[in-house]
Tab-separated table of C-alpha atoms and ligand atoms in Angstrom:
chain	number	residue	atom	x	y	z
A	21	ARG	CA	-7.689	0.530	-40.326
A	22	SER	CA	-5.743	3.183	-42.609
A	23	LYS	CA	-1.934	3.595	-42.675
A	24	ARG	CA	-3.061	7.378	-41.510
A	25	ASP	CA	-5.091	6.149	-38.468
A	26	GLY	CA	-2.029	4.249	-37.734
A	27	GLY	CA	0.463	6.804	-37.703
A	28	GLN	CA	-1.549	9.481	-35.875
A	29	GLN	CA	-1.768	6.780	-33.185
A	30	HIS	CA	1.839	6.248	-33.118
A	31	CYS	CA	2.426	9.938	-32.886
A	32	PHE	CA	-0.013	10.255	-29.911
A	33	TYR	CA	1.814	7.318	-28.217
A	34	ASN	CA	5.319	9.170	-28.576
A	35	GLU	CA	3.392	12.525	-26.990
A	36	GLU	CA	1.775	10.627	-24.276
A	37	MET	CA	5.269	8.884	-23.588
A	38	ALA	CA	7.321	11.906	-23.415
A	39	ARG	CA	4.574	13.563	-21.585
A	40	LEU	CA	4.815	10.677	-18.925
A	41	ALA	CA	8.601	10.424	-18.909
A	42	LEU	CA	8.397	14.309	-18.362
A	43	SER	CA	6.177	14.115	-15.386
A	44	ARG	CA	8.261	11.114	-13.983
A	45	ILE	CA	11.546	13.075	-14.026
A	46	ARG	CA	9.685	16.113	-12.341
A	47	LEU	CA	8.124	13.771	-9.599
A	48	GLU	CA	11.496	12.214	-9.226
A	49	ALA	CA	13.492	15.787	-8.700
A	50	ASP	CA	10.613	16.758	-6.432
A	51	LEU	CA	10.859	13.506	-4.290
A	52	ARG	CA	14.410	13.973	-3.863
A	53	ARG	CA	13.892	17.480	-2.702
A	54	GLY	CA	11.348	16.362	-0.413
A	55	LEU	CA	13.195	13.797	1.307
A	56	ASN	CA	15.848	16.242	1.976
A	57	GLN	CA	13.547	18.928	3.164
A	58	ASP	CA	11.599	16.302	5.327
A	59	GLU	CA	8.658	16.422	3.662
A	60	LEU	CA	7.725	12.676	4.280
A	61	THR	CA	5.647	11.789	7.357
A	62	VAL	CA	4.400	8.786	8.653
A	63	TYR	CA	0.792	7.451	9.576
A	64	PHE	CA	-0.167	4.901	11.677
A	65	GLN	CA	-2.847	2.224	11.335
A	66	PRO	CA	-3.996	-0.055	14.317
A	67	LYS	CA	-4.125	-3.867	14.135
A	68	VAL	CA	-6.572	-5.173	16.393
A	69	ASP	CA	-7.341	-8.341	18.117
A	70	LEU	CA	-10.349	-9.880	15.992
A	71	VAL	CA	-12.119	-11.574	19.084
A	72	THR	CA	-11.644	-8.555	21.357
A	73	GLY	CA	-11.223	-5.387	18.976
A	74	ALA	CA	-8.513	-4.354	21.023
A	75	LEU	CA	-5.475	-2.646	19.547
A	76	VAL	CA	-2.663	-4.857	19.339
A	77	SER	CA	-0.079	-3.124	17.275
A	78	LEU	CA	0.394	-0.526	14.780
A	79	GLU	CA	1.574	-0.305	10.948
A	80	ALA	CA	3.656	2.983	10.048
A	81	LEU	CA	2.751	3.838	6.243
A	82	ALA	CA	4.692	6.731	4.568
A	83	ARG	CA	2.648	9.843	3.481
A	84	TRP	CA	4.324	12.715	1.302
A	85	CYS	CA	3.259	16.074	2.629
A	86	HIS	CA	3.897	17.889	-0.190
A	87	PRO	CA	4.046	21.812	-0.201
A	88	ARG	CA	1.773	22.410	-3.101
A	89	LYS	CA	-0.014	19.316	-3.542
A	90	GLY	CA	-0.815	18.306	-0.216
A	91	MET	CA	-0.651	14.653	1.255
A	92	ILE	CA	0.252	12.132	-1.503
A	93	ALA	CA	-0.411	8.425	-0.937
A	94	PRO	CA	2.404	5.604	-1.358
A	95	ALA	CA	0.749	4.397	-4.681
A	96	GLU	CA	2.157	7.492	-6.277
A	97	PHE	CA	5.453	7.837	-4.832
A	98	ILE	CA	6.688	4.545	-3.712
A	99	PRO	CA	6.935	3.106	-7.250
A	100	VAL	CA	8.826	6.628	-8.161
A	101	ALA	CA	11.042	5.898	-5.346
A	102	GLU	CA	11.825	2.550	-6.273
A	103	ALA	CA	12.531	3.315	-10.063
A	104	CYS	CA	15.181	6.387	-9.074
A	105	HIS	CA	16.990	4.325	-5.987
A	106	LEU	CA	15.515	6.693	-3.544
A	107	ILE	CA	13.226	3.732	-1.933
A	108	ALA	CA	16.245	2.705	0.687
A	109	GLU	CA	16.765	6.492	1.939
A	110	LEU	CA	12.910	6.864	2.252
A	111	GLY	CA	12.622	3.356	4.087
A	112	GLU	CA	15.305	4.616	6.726
A	113	GLN	CA	13.376	7.846	6.906
A	114	VAL	CA	10.050	6.128	7.642
A	115	LEU	CA	11.989	3.565	9.998
A	116	ARG	CA	13.699	6.343	12.291
A	117	LYS	CA	10.327	8.447	12.379
A	118	ALA	CA	8.145	5.419	13.185
A	119	CYS	CA	10.416	4.436	15.902
A	120	HIS	CA	10.839	7.798	17.538
A	121	GLN	CA	6.828	8.444	17.459
A	122	VAL	CA	6.124	4.968	19.048
A	123	GLN	CA	8.747	5.595	21.582
A	124	ARG	CA	7.334	8.973	22.305
A	125	TRP	CA	3.834	7.354	22.950
A	126	ARG	CA	5.328	4.862	25.119
A	127	LEU	CA	6.761	7.937	27.309
A	128	GLU	CA	3.381	9.480	27.143
A	129	GLY	CA	2.240	6.383	28.926
A	130	ILE	CA	0.485	4.936	25.704
A	131	TYR	CA	1.894	1.371	25.141
A	132	CYS	CA	0.422	0.645	21.923
A	133	GLY	CA	1.863	-2.700	20.548
A	134	ARG	CA	4.826	-3.191	18.334
A	135	VAL	CA	4.936	-0.803	15.320
A	136	ALA	CA	5.368	-2.585	11.933
A	137	VAL	CA	7.523	-0.988	9.117
A	138	ASN	CA	7.642	-1.642	5.794
A	139	VAL	CA	10.730	-2.675	4.197
A	140	ALA	CA	11.447	-2.847	0.419
A	141	ALA	CA	13.580	-5.193	-1.565
A	142	ALA	CA	16.400	-2.550	-2.438
A	143	GLN	CA	16.782	-2.141	1.539
A	144	LEU	CA	17.292	-6.079	1.806
A	145	ARG	CA	19.698	-5.687	-0.893
A	146	HIS	CA	22.182	-3.129	0.484
A	147	ASN	CA	23.065	-5.268	3.078
A	148	ARG	CA	22.487	-2.738	5.732
A	149	LEU	CA	19.090	-3.570	7.346
A	150	CYS	CA	20.812	-4.123	10.608
A	151	ALA	CA	22.698	-1.068	10.817
A	152	SER	CA	20.098	1.078	9.991
A	153	VAL	CA	17.386	-0.713	12.413
A	154	ALA	CA	20.126	-0.760	15.242
A	155	ALA	CA	20.598	3.166	14.539
A	156	ALA	CA	16.807	3.585	14.530
A	157	LEU	CA	16.327	1.588	18.016
A	158	GLN	CA	19.299	3.422	19.367
A	159	GLU	CA	18.448	7.131	18.580
A	160	SER	CA	14.948	6.420	19.546
A	161	GLY	CA	15.351	4.349	22.635
A	162	LEU	CA	12.442	1.961	21.105
A	163	PRO	CA	13.389	-1.589	22.476
A	164	PRO	CA	13.682	-4.159	19.474
A	165	GLY	CA	11.075	-6.426	20.527
A	166	CYS	CA	8.454	-3.258	19.818
A	167	LEU	CA	9.449	-3.282	16.213
A	168	CYS	CA	8.071	-5.393	13.255
A	169	LEU	CA	9.579	-5.229	9.831
A	170	GLU	CA	7.115	-6.045	7.179
A	171	ILE	CA	8.479	-7.726	3.595
A	172	THR	CA	6.430	-8.600	0.834
A	173	GLU	CA	6.533	-12.115	-0.277
A	174	THR	CA	7.925	-11.203	-3.613
A	175	SER	CA	10.952	-9.527	-2.246
A	176	LEU	CA	11.585	-12.393	0.143
A	177	MET	CA	11.827	-14.755	-2.770
A	178	GLN	CA	14.886	-13.014	-4.168
A	179	ILE	CA	17.064	-12.818	-0.846
A	180	ASP	CA	20.384	-14.564	-0.910
A	181	HIS	CA	22.482	-16.192	2.250
A	182	GLN	CA	23.666	-12.814	3.692
A	183	VAL	CA	20.242	-11.112	3.765
A	184	LEU	CA	19.123	-14.389	5.456
A	185	GLN	CA	21.763	-13.962	8.048
A	186	GLU	CA	20.611	-10.425	8.619
A	187	LEU	CA	17.250	-11.454	9.080
A	188	GLN	CA	18.393	-13.975	11.649
A	189	THR	CA	20.463	-11.584	13.601
A	190	LEU	CA	17.368	-9.195	13.672
A	191	ARG	CA	15.328	-11.970	15.182
A	192	GLY	CA	17.827	-12.913	17.657
A	193	TRP	CA	17.536	-8.962	18.645
A	194	GLY	CA	13.650	-9.353	19.152
A	195	VAL	CA	12.415	-7.656	16.184
A	196	THR	CA	9.767	-9.623	14.598
A	197	LEU	CA	9.215	-9.928	10.843
A	198	ALA	CA	6.234	-10.599	8.791
A	199	ILE	CA	5.546	-11.378	5.209
A	200	ASP	CA	3.304	-8.840	3.762
A	201	ASP	CA	0.735	-9.304	0.987
A	202	PHE	CA	0.984	-13.114	1.452
A	203	GLY	CA	-0.975	-14.973	-1.191
A	204	THR	CA	0.219	-12.721	-4.128
A	205	GLY	CA	3.761	-14.226	-4.263
A	206	TYR	CA	4.429	-18.113	-4.961
A	207	SER	CA	6.504	-19.157	-1.610
A	208	SER	CA	6.498	-22.777	-0.966
A	209	LEU	CA	6.175	-24.049	2.346
A	210	ALA	CA	9.884	-25.180	2.555
A	211	TYR	CA	10.790	-21.761	1.983
A	212	LEU	CA	8.552	-20.386	4.556
A	213	LYS	CA	10.043	-22.658	7.071
A	214	ARG	CA	13.728	-21.507	6.291
A	215	LEU	CA	12.936	-17.920	7.334
A	216	PRO	CA	12.943	-16.697	10.636
A	217	ILE	CA	9.419	-15.208	10.257
A	218	THR	CA	6.562	-14.777	12.752
A	219	THR	CA	3.614	-13.441	10.864
A	220	LEU	CA	1.639	-13.593	7.484
A	221	LYS	CA	-0.396	-10.760	6.470
A	222	LEU	CA	-2.982	-12.037	4.145
A	223	ASP	CA	-3.285	-9.527	1.210
A	224	LYS	CA	-6.011	-7.447	1.155
A	225	SER	CA	-7.169	-8.627	-2.456
A	226	PHE	CA	-8.248	-12.032	-0.906
A	227	VAL	CA	-10.047	-10.050	2.054
A	228	ASP	CA	-11.796	-8.070	-0.615
A	229	ASP	CA	-13.934	-10.956	-1.817
A	230	LEU	CA	-14.584	-12.575	1.419
A	231	PRO	CA	-16.934	-14.368	2.014
A	232	SER	CA	-18.692	-14.383	-1.146
A	233	ASP	CA	-15.840	-15.797	-3.654
A	234	ASP	CA	-15.098	-19.522	-3.434
A	235	ASN	CA	-11.393	-18.853	-4.190
A	236	SER	CA	-10.714	-16.472	-1.970
A	237	VAL	CA	-12.331	-18.560	0.951
A	238	ALA	CA	-10.310	-21.625	-0.095
A	239	ILE	CA	-7.011	-19.240	0.047
A	240	THR	CA	-7.738	-17.583	3.183
A	241	ARG	CA	-8.511	-21.115	4.688
A	242	ALA	CA	-5.337	-22.411	3.470
A	243	VAL	CA	-3.004	-19.697	4.670
A	244	ILE	CA	-4.771	-19.709	8.129
A	245	GLY	CA	-4.107	-23.450	8.073
A	246	MET	CA	-0.697	-23.389	6.857
A	247	ALA	CA	0.360	-20.307	9.466
A	248	ARG	CA	-0.945	-22.780	12.233
A	249	ALA	CA	0.959	-25.393	11.034
A	250	LEU	CA	3.847	-23.513	11.092
A	251	GLY	CA	3.161	-21.659	14.407
A	252	LEU	CA	2.881	-18.293	12.626
A	253	ARG	CA	0.027	-15.274	13.429
A	254	VAL	CA	-1.859	-14.203	10.665
A	255	VAL	CA	-3.020	-10.692	10.458
A	256	ALA	CA	-5.627	-10.017	7.708
A	257	GLU	CA	-5.261	-6.915	5.897
A	258	GLY	CA	-7.854	-4.577	4.389
A	259	VAL	CA	-11.012	-5.630	6.246
A	260	GLU	CA	-13.521	-3.352	5.730
A	261	ASN	CA	-17.191	-4.602	6.863
A	262	ALA	CA	-18.569	-7.120	9.496
A	263	ALA	CA	-18.918	-10.078	7.096
A	264	GLN	CA	-15.492	-9.924	6.340
A	265	ARG	CA	-14.556	-9.943	9.998
A	266	ASP	CA	-16.990	-12.563	10.845
A	267	PHE	CA	-15.960	-15.033	8.250
A	268	LEU	CA	-11.711	-14.404	9.168
A	269	LEU	CA	-13.033	-14.903	12.812
A	270	GLU	CA	-14.949	-18.174	12.012
A	271	ALA	CA	-12.189	-19.493	9.805
A	272	GLY	CA	-9.468	-18.823	12.898
A	273	ALA	CA	-7.674	-15.671	11.929
A	274	THR	CA	-6.606	-13.705	14.868
A	275	GLN	CA	-5.724	-10.271	14.050
A	276	ALA	CA	-6.651	-7.768	11.354
A	277	GLN	CA	-6.556	-4.268	10.208
A	278	GLY	CA	-8.688	-2.153	8.151
A	279	TYR	CA	-10.930	0.522	7.800
A	280	LEU	CA	-13.553	-1.435	9.746
A	281	TRP	CA	-11.749	-0.139	12.969
A	282	ALA	CA	-9.743	2.718	11.537
A	283	ARG	CA	-7.951	4.548	8.971
A	284	PRO	CA	-4.169	5.384	8.955
A	285	ALA	CA	-3.892	8.594	10.698
A	286	PRO	CA	-0.849	10.699	12.247
A	287	ARG	CA	-2.067	9.681	15.765
A	288	PRO	CA	-4.484	6.883	16.041
A	289	ASP	CA	-7.669	7.593	18.291
A	290	PHE	CA	-6.021	5.378	21.318
A	291	ALA	CA	-9.010	6.292	23.542
A	292	ALA	CA	-11.299	4.499	21.301
A	293	PHE	CA	-9.717	1.113	21.788
A	294	ALA	CA	-8.549	-1.079	24.485
A	295	ILE	CA	-5.135	-1.742	24.304
A	296	HIS	CA	-3.591	-5.473	24.601
A	297	CYS	CA	0.071	-5.558	24.194
A	298	ARG	CA	3.630	-6.364	25.588
A	299	CYS	CA	5.057	-3.124	24.300
B	328	C2E	P1	0.519	-2.454	2.632
B	328	C2E	O1	1.860	-2.581	3.397
B	328	C2E	O2	-0.021	-3.849	2.262
B	328	C2E	O3	-0.312	-1.436	3.635
B	328	C2E	C1	-1.440	-2.007	3.748
B	328	C2E	C2	-2.145	-0.481	2.826
B	328	C2E	O4	-3.680	-1.048	2.909
B	328	C2E	C3	-2.325	0.572	3.271
B	328	C2E	O5	-2.185	1.659	2.236
B	328	C2E	C4	-3.147	0.748	3.976
B	328	C2E	O6	-3.922	2.405	4.376
B	328	C2E	C5	-4.218	0.025	3.360
B	328	C2E	N1	-5.360	-0.295	3.919
B	328	C2E	C6	-5.568	-0.915	5.319
B	328	C2E	N2	-6.838	-1.062	5.532
B	328	C2E	C7	-7.826	-0.732	4.379
B	328	C2E	C8	-8.996	-1.043	4.335
B	328	C2E	O7	-9.866	-1.437	4.793
B	328	C2E	N3	-9.479	-0.738	2.781
B	328	C2E	C9	-8.536	-0.236	2.029
B	328	C2E	N4	-9.141	0.320	0.778
B	328	C2E	N5	-7.242	-0.080	2.221
B	328	C2E	C10	-6.665	-0.374	3.556
B	328	C2E	P2	-1.096	2.780	1.870
B	328	C2E	O8	-0.872	3.509	3.003
B	328	C2E	O9	-1.686	3.641	0.930
B	328	C2E	O10	0.000	1.980	1.592
B	328	C2E	C11	-0.020	1.477	0.190
B	328	C2E	C12	1.309	0.616	0.103
B	328	C2E	O11	2.454	1.285	-0.033
B	328	C2E	C13	1.808	-0.380	1.525
B	328	C2E	O12	0.814	-1.407	1.410
B	328	C2E	C14	3.156	-0.624	1.241
B	328	C2E	O13	3.262	-1.595	0.176
B	328	C2E	C15	3.885	0.566	0.522
B	328	C2E	N6	4.314	1.706	1.506
B	328	C2E	C16	3.674	2.471	2.335
B	328	C2E	N7	4.586	2.864	3.217
B	328	C2E	C17	5.701	2.377	2.876
B	328	C2E	C18	7.002	2.487	3.338
B	328	C2E	O14	7.482	3.269	4.204
B	328	C2E	N8	8.100	2.012	2.734
B	328	C2E	C19	7.980	0.988	1.748
B	328	C2E	N9	8.961	0.138	1.059
B	328	C2E	N10	6.628	0.641	1.378
B	328	C2E	C20	5.588	1.508	1.877
B	329	MG	MG1	2.536	-3.292	5.169
B	330	MG	MG1	0.334	-5.498	3.278
B	331	MG	MG1	-1.230	-4.947	0.700
């Protein structure tokens, strides 16, 4: 490879990097404006009982309804929100909107189970999770027992004593806690036992390869066994076909979420489901 080629390549990378940096800066400014202009909206995806197919709860998922670009998925804006310190604000907006919406459905007579809201690591670090949850519940009127918080395994591994106490307080109010994307981090059994969690969400990456991939099968069985031993519920995420569902049922998972039943939507098709829940 000649010096000239290398030089050109170097130049290409600089331009590419500058272009990326600029689009990142624009997106950041855009997101800041979007959050102020109330462009954030929440979709809901049913979680179902694997045996009966009944709806047992919902997961709230952020969407950005951009005035020019249309609906933007989290993969595009969550990393930006994290990088530019807007993730806590975004998370609080989703929490408030999700609590309000589910309480409105309850007032319509639709008791759709708990609503699970994703919580980012930065929201834990700020040490005002209890305060923002209390505010969202109070403003909406949603009972604490109808709220679940989903925290990724990776962000749970970084928590300190103060955050642990906050989680214990929330659990004391009746809020349930789920570990999201379980299996992608490195938490130990001892660590899991220390946390006031109720649910493990088996990451989609394992579900994707069920039942043909031996490693995914082994990990799935291990997670279900471990959850049983610790008295936790398992929710399998990203179930798209009957073969995956049948394997999970046979392996002893109790709940799942995926396109096989419903995609995230502003208002799930409640009429299409039997609803089994306490909320
Ligand atoms: P997650 O919390 O693991 O959410 C599940 C994701 O899997 C959602 O993607 C959902 O639409 C998708 N999914 C569910 N079933 C299927 C399926 O059968 N097939 C496929 N291909 N996908 C399925 P979504 O809505 O794009 O969200 C992606 C991620 O963005 C979430 O993963 C979560 O980590 C993050 N996120 C979304 N909303 C929020 C939020 O309000 N706050 C924070 N901090 N993160 C959020
Ligand atoms: Mg989640
Ligand atoms: Mg997940
Ligand atoms: Mg996931």
